[in-house]
mmCIF file of C-alpha atoms in Angstrom:
data_model
loop_
_atom_site.group_PDB
_atom_site.id
_atom_site.type_symbol
_atom_site.label_atom_id
_atom_site.label_comp_id
_atom_site.label_asym_id
_atom_site.label_seq_id
_atom_site.Cartn_x
_atom_site.Cartn_y
_atom_site.Cartn_z
ATOM 1 C CA MET A 736 107.882 73.393 40.753
ATOM 2 C CA ILE A 737 105.634 76.289 41.778
ATOM 3 C CA ARG A 738 102.918 73.858 42.922
ATOM 4 C CA LEU A 739 105.475 71.918 44.984
ATOM 5 C CA TYR A 740 106.720 75.165 46.520
ATOM 6 C CA LEU A 741 103.198 76.241 47.437
ATOM 7 C CA ARG A 742 102.437 72.844 48.953
ATOM 8 C CA SER A 743 105.630 73.042 51.051
ATOM 9 C CA LEU A 744 104.685 76.555 52.144
ATOM 10 C CA VAL A 745 101.231 75.399 53.240
ATOM 11 C CA ILE A 746 102.722 72.477 55.213
ATOM 12 C CA LEU A 747 105.282 74.789 56.851
ATOM 13 C CA SER A 748 102.568 77.306 57.749
ATOM 14 C CA SER A 749 100.456 74.530 59.269
ATOM 15 C CA LEU A 750 103.389 73.300 61.350
ATOM 16 C CA LEU A 751 104.086 76.820 62.603
ATOM 17 C CA PHE A 752 100.390 77.240 63.417
ATOM 18 C CA LEU A 753 100.384 74.040 65.480
ATOM 19 C CA ALA A 754 103.713 74.845 67.103
ATOM 20 C CA ASN A 755 102.347 78.153 68.320
ATOM 21 C CA GLY A 756 99.414 76.400 69.952
ATOM 22 C CA TYR A 757 96.657 77.735 67.700
ATOM 23 C CA THR A 758 94.990 74.380 67.179
ATOM 24 C CA TYR A 759 91.492 75.707 67.877
ATOM 25 C CA THR A 760 89.285 78.310 66.279
ATOM 26 C CA VAL A 761 87.822 81.064 68.428
ATOM 27 C CA GLU A 762 84.389 79.448 68.065
ATOM 28 C CA GLU A 763 85.701 76.083 69.295
ATOM 29 C CA ILE A 764 87.433 77.674 72.266
ATOM 30 C CA PHE A 765 84.368 79.649 73.274
ATOM 31 C CA THR A 766 82.102 76.603 72.875
ATOM 32 C CA ASN A 767 84.442 74.636 75.161
ATOM 33 C CA PHE A 768 84.306 77.515 77.645
ATOM 34 C CA GLN A 769 80.496 77.642 77.554
ATOM 35 C CA THR A 770 80.264 73.881 78.152
ATOM 36 C CA ALA A 771 82.682 73.972 81.098
ATOM 37 C CA TYR A 772 81.104 77.122 82.530
ATOM 38 C CA LYS A 773 77.601 75.681 82.487
ATOM 39 C CA LYS A 774 78.819 72.625 84.438
ATOM 40 C CA SER A 775 80.384 74.802 87.136
ATOM 41 C CA GLU A 776 78.174 76.138 89.934
ATOM 42 C CA ASN A 777 80.681 78.429 91.611
ATOM 43 C CA PHE A 778 84.316 79.349 91.798
ATOM 44 C CA SER A 779 86.532 81.379 94.103
ATOM 45 C CA ALA A 780 90.035 82.797 93.789
ATOM 46 C CA SER A 781 92.572 85.351 94.916
ATOM 47 C CA PHE A 782 93.065 88.247 92.524
ATOM 48 C CA GLU A 783 95.444 90.969 91.489
ATOM 49 C CA GLU A 784 93.780 93.916 89.744
ATOM 50 C CA THR A 785 95.985 96.282 87.743
ATOM 51 C CA THR A 786 94.571 99.540 86.369
ATOM 52 C CA LEU A 787 96.397 101.723 83.826
ATOM 53 C CA TYR A 788 95.017 105.190 83.025
ATOM 54 C CA ARG A 789 96.733 108.347 81.798
ATOM 55 C CA ASN A 790 100.248 107.126 82.620
ATOM 56 C CA ARG A 791 99.097 106.138 86.108
ATOM 57 C CA LYS A 792 99.188 102.598 87.406
ATOM 58 C CA SER A 793 97.444 101.173 90.467
ATOM 59 C CA VAL A 794 97.502 97.606 91.735
ATOM 60 C CA THR A 795 95.039 96.159 94.226
ATOM 61 C CA PHE A 796 94.719 92.702 95.724
ATOM 62 C CA GLY A 797 91.956 90.627 97.205
ATOM 63 C CA ARG A 798 89.774 87.562 96.993
ATOM 64 C CA PHE A 799 86.348 86.804 95.616
ATOM 65 C CA ALA A 800 83.697 84.121 95.392
ATOM 66 C CA PHE A 801 81.165 83.841 92.590
ATOM 67 C CA ALA A 802 78.107 81.608 92.263
ATOM 68 C CA LYS A 803 75.741 81.442 89.316
ATOM 69 C CA PRO A 804 73.671 83.066 88.151
ATOM 70 C CA ASN A 805 74.652 86.408 89.732
ATOM 71 C CA LEU A 806 76.050 86.159 93.258
ATOM 72 C CA LEU A 807 79.369 87.753 94.122
ATOM 73 C CA ARG A 808 81.489 88.621 97.123
ATOM 74 C CA LYS A 809 84.661 90.575 96.394
ATOM 75 C CA GLU A 810 87.007 91.760 99.128
ATOM 76 C CA TYR A 811 89.926 94.114 98.546
ATOM 77 C CA VAL A 812 92.711 93.807 101.094
ATOM 78 C CA SER A 813 95.646 95.881 102.261
ATOM 79 C CA LYS A 814 98.916 95.292 100.378
ATOM 80 C CA SER A 815 100.768 94.970 103.673
ATOM 81 C CA ASP A 816 98.155 92.884 105.521
ATOM 82 C CA ASP A 817 95.873 90.545 103.582
ATOM 83 C CA LYS A 818 93.647 90.146 106.652
ATOM 84 C CA LYS A 819 92.733 93.837 106.579
ATOM 85 C CA ILE A 820 89.763 94.443 104.253
ATOM 86 C CA THR A 821 89.759 97.866 102.595
ATOM 87 C CA LYS A 822 86.603 97.445 100.511
ATOM 88 C CA THR A 823 83.821 94.886 100.168
ATOM 89 C CA ILE A 824 81.443 94.415 97.233
ATOM 90 C CA VAL A 825 78.494 92.039 97.505
ATOM 91 C CA ILE A 826 75.920 91.210 94.836
ATOM 92 C CA ASP A 827 73.073 89.221 96.378
ATOM 93 C CA GLY A 828 71.006 88.771 93.220
ATOM 94 C CA LEU A 829 68.763 91.763 93.898
ATOM 95 C CA TYR A 830 71.143 94.479 95.079
ATOM 96 C CA ALA A 831 74.789 95.421 94.751
ATOM 97 C CA TRP A 832 76.392 96.601 97.985
ATOM 98 C CA SER A 833 79.702 98.399 98.413
ATOM 99 C CA HIS A 834 81.330 99.155 101.774
ATOM 100 C CA VAL A 835 84.530 101.082 102.548
ATOM 101 C CA PRO A 836 85.487 100.558 106.220
ATOM 102 C CA LEU A 837 87.693 103.689 106.349
ATOM 103 C CA LEU A 838 84.633 105.846 105.569
ATOM 104 C CA ASN A 839 82.150 103.430 107.167
ATOM 105 C CA GLN A 840 79.949 104.171 104.173
ATOM 106 C CA VAL A 841 77.702 101.773 102.247
ATOM 107 C CA ASN A 842 76.383 102.258 98.711
ATOM 108 C CA LYS A 843 73.313 100.246 97.721
ATOM 109 C CA MET A 844 72.222 99.798 94.100
ATOM 110 C CA ARG A 845 69.559 97.660 92.489
ATOM 111 C CA TRP A 846 70.860 94.764 90.397
ATOM 112 C CA ASN A 847 68.945 95.410 87.185
ATOM 113 C CA ASP A 848 68.243 91.901 85.885
ATOM 114 C CA PRO A 849 68.229 89.121 88.531
ATOM 115 C CA SER A 850 67.889 86.425 85.849
ATOM 116 C CA ARG A 851 70.914 87.561 83.873
ATOM 117 C CA ARG A 852 73.719 84.973 83.594
ATOM 118 C CA GLU A 853 76.952 86.898 83.798
ATOM 119 C CA LEU A 854 80.421 85.751 82.844
ATOM 120 C CA LEU A 855 81.233 87.349 86.161
ATOM 121 C CA PRO A 856 78.889 89.825 87.871
ATOM 122 C CA GLY A 857 79.973 93.298 86.941
ATOM 123 C CA ALA A 858 81.946 92.155 83.896
ATOM 124 C CA GLY A 859 79.207 93.556 81.680
ATOM 125 C CA ALA A 860 78.834 90.514 79.454
ATOM 126 C CA SER A 861 76.134 87.900 79.688
ATOM 127 C CA LEU A 862 77.061 84.365 78.659
ATOM 128 C CA GLU A 863 73.843 83.918 76.690
ATOM 129 C CA ASP A 864 74.262 87.197 74.804
ATOM 130 C CA ILE A 865 77.808 86.785 73.547
ATOM 131 C CA SER A 866 77.128 85.659 69.961
ATOM 132 C CA LYS A 867 74.385 88.263 69.548
ATOM 133 C CA ASN A 868 76.073 91.246 71.132
ATOM 134 C CA TYR A 869 79.788 90.611 70.613
ATOM 135 C CA SER A 870 82.182 89.769 67.835
ATOM 136 C CA MET A 871 84.935 87.393 68.962
ATOM 137 C CA LYS A 872 88.592 87.350 68.005
ATOM 138 C CA LEU A 873 91.380 84.962 68.970
ATOM 139 C CA VAL A 874 94.473 87.051 69.795
ATOM 140 C CA PRO A 875 98.013 85.593 69.783
ATOM 141 C CA ASP A 876 99.742 85.778 73.156
ATOM 142 C CA GLU A 877 103.270 84.428 72.923
ATOM 143 C CA ASP A 878 103.694 84.379 76.707
ATOM 144 C CA VAL A 879 100.831 81.989 77.481
ATOM 145 C CA ASN A 880 99.851 80.191 74.265
ATOM 146 C CA PRO A 881 102.659 77.605 74.644
ATOM 147 C CA ILE A 882 101.221 76.538 78.028
ATOM 148 C CA GLY A 883 97.691 76.107 76.711
ATOM 149 C CA ILE A 884 96.118 79.463 77.577
ATOM 150 C CA TYR A 885 94.133 81.288 74.883
ATOM 151 C CA LEU A 886 93.141 84.951 74.712
ATOM 152 C CA ILE A 887 89.742 85.890 73.292
ATOM 153 C CA GLN A 888 88.714 89.492 72.651
ATOM 154 C CA LEU A 889 85.012 90.364 72.756
ATOM 155 C CA ILE A 890 84.092 93.541 70.875
ATOM 156 C CA PRO A 891 80.548 94.876 71.480
ATOM 157 C CA LYS A 892 78.110 95.282 68.612
ATOM 158 C CA ARG A 893 75.128 97.563 68.403
ATOM 159 C CA LEU A 894 71.835 97.243 66.609
ATOM 160 C CA ILE A 895 70.852 100.124 64.373
ATOM 161 C CA SER A 896 67.646 100.571 62.448
ATOM 162 C CA GLU A 897 67.988 101.238 58.764
ATOM 163 C CA GLU A 898 65.027 101.002 56.414
ATOM 164 C CA ASN A 899 63.121 99.032 59.077
ATOM 165 C CA GLU A 900 65.847 96.365 59.227
ATOM 166 C CA ASN A 901 68.143 95.617 62.165
ATOM 167 C CA ILE A 902 71.761 95.534 61.112
ATOM 168 C CA GLN A 903 74.662 94.528 63.370
ATOM 169 C CA GLN A 904 77.703 96.756 63.233
ATOM 170 C CA GLU A 905 80.801 97.249 65.313
ATOM 171 C CA SER A 906 80.030 99.583 68.190
ATOM 172 C CA SER A 907 81.476 103.096 67.980
ATOM 173 C CA ASN A 908 81.963 102.795 71.730
ATOM 174 C CA LYS A 909 85.575 101.663 72.173
ATOM 175 C CA GLU A 910 85.104 98.916 74.748
ATOM 176 C CA ILE A 911 86.826 95.538 74.650
ATOM 177 C CA LEU A 912 86.499 92.622 77.053
ATOM 178 C CA GLU A 913 89.357 90.089 77.098
ATOM 179 C CA ILE A 914 89.235 86.572 78.534
ATOM 180 C CA TRP A 915 92.203 84.243 79.006
ATOM 181 C CA LEU A 916 91.005 80.602 79.035
ATOM 182 C CA LYS A 917 93.070 77.632 80.163
ATOM 183 C CA LYS A 918 92.859 74.484 78.063
ATOM 184 C CA ASP A 919 92.964 72.161 81.107
ATOM 185 C CA ASP A 920 89.393 72.961 82.116
ATOM 186 C CA TRP A 921 88.432 75.768 79.679
ATOM 187 C CA LEU A 922 87.696 78.201 82.512
ATOM 188 C CA PRO A 923 89.043 81.760 82.782
ATOM 189 C CA VAL A 924 92.280 82.600 84.580
ATOM 190 C CA GLN A 925 92.298 86.299 83.711
ATOM 191 C CA PHE A 926 89.991 89.075 82.509
ATOM 192 C CA GLY A 927 90.878 92.327 80.794
ATOM 193 C CA TYR A 928 88.810 95.469 80.221
ATOM 194 C CA ILE A 929 89.854 98.163 77.755
ATOM 195 C CA ASN A 930 88.112 101.521 77.305
ATOM 196 C CA GLU A 931 89.212 104.117 74.764
ATOM 197 C CA PHE A 932 87.679 107.552 75.305
ATOM 198 C CA ASP A 933 86.852 110.366 72.909
ATOM 199 C CA ASP A 934 89.746 112.471 74.151
ATOM 200 C CA GLY A 935 92.197 109.758 73.064
ATOM 201 C CA SER A 936 92.900 108.478 76.566
ATOM 202 C CA ARG A 937 92.810 104.789 77.349
ATOM 203 C CA ARG A 938 91.906 102.893 80.501
ATOM 204 C CA SER A 939 92.753 99.227 80.886
ATOM 205 C CA VAL A 940 92.155 96.839 83.769
ATOM 206 C CA ILE A 941 93.711 93.394 84.125
ATOM 207 C CA PHE A 942 92.028 91.054 86.608
ATOM 208 C CA LYS A 943 94.393 88.132 87.232
ATOM 209 C CA MET A 944 93.176 85.146 89.264
ATOM 210 C CA THR A 945 95.217 82.650 91.292
ATOM 211 C CA ASN A 946 94.385 79.851 93.745
ATOM 212 C CA ILE A 947 91.242 79.152 91.734
ATOM 213 C CA GLU A 948 88.829 76.660 93.311
ATOM 214 C CA ARG A 949 85.838 75.331 91.417
ATOM 215 C CA ASP A 950 82.576 74.067 92.930
ATOM 216 C CA LYS A 951 83.862 74.419 96.476
ATOM 217 C CA LYS A 952 81.343 74.283 99.322
ATOM 218 C CA LEU A 953 80.807 77.929 100.275
ATOM 219 C CA PRO A 954 79.379 79.362 103.522
ATOM 220 C CA THR A 955 75.620 79.817 103.201
ATOM 221 C CA ASN A 956 75.769 83.512 104.134
ATOM 222 C CA ILE A 957 78.743 84.510 102.006
ATOM 223 C CA PHE A 958 76.545 86.385 99.517
ATOM 224 C CA GLU A 959 74.513 88.181 102.178
ATOM 225 C CA PHE A 960 75.476 91.727 103.089
ATOM 226 C CA GLU A 961 75.226 92.847 106.696
ATOM 227 C CA THR A 962 75.340 96.608 107.157
ATOM 228 C CA PRO A 963 78.090 97.516 109.657
ATOM 229 C CA LYS A 964 77.064 99.276 112.837
ATOM 230 C CA ASN A 965 76.662 103.055 112.511
ATOM 231 C CA ALA A 966 77.497 102.957 108.802
ATOM 232 C CA GLU A 967 76.077 105.660 106.532
ATOM 233 C CA VAL A 968 73.913 103.971 103.867
ATOM 234 C CA ILE A 969 73.531 105.752 100.526
ATOM 235 C CA ASP A 970 70.570 104.124 98.771
ATOM 236 C CA LEU A 971 70.866 104.523 95.002
ATOM 237 C CA SER A 972 68.359 101.800 94.221
ATOM 238 C CA ASN A 973 65.321 104.076 93.693
#
């Protein structure tokens, strides 16, 4: 009787697992993502970026285009007029440029590793380094799992030296990267960044993408930055 009960419990648990959409392991989901990502040359989308910090909330909107390995154009727009650009960020493979029209000021920084393959430039995670530098966890999300979207958390590791051996441990730095992947094509529809600071405060950013287009023909100069006339350029690349 006990064996029959246990068998029924296992079957019921399996059915609940499938009903909730958890038919893949985190490794299978990430492998599917890597395969789809490597086949894609570029993608573009509109975005909504929500930042929560110390009981304050800010929401910004815009559009971006990304091409591998490390080219990005990201434009923030006014909430009342999506044709009015309030900030532009361009990564051209060698430098990262940031321009705020209201100040007519440009910041220029060197892009440290031109060969680095990012999940998304500025996301802080390289596709090739994930298994080495991050532990992965599949997190239930009742809102999106039923429609075939899976949430993966990436928790950074660090290498420490102990008795001349490298040992991987969870980082004491409280940083988490979250990726929501859609089963249809196994590409991301949303990113999340969580930072927990020593004083107990927490900063989280949700980067939600809509109108996603993959491998669209992009203008040849979209990832080139042209310094606006009379703009003050602050060169931080040296």
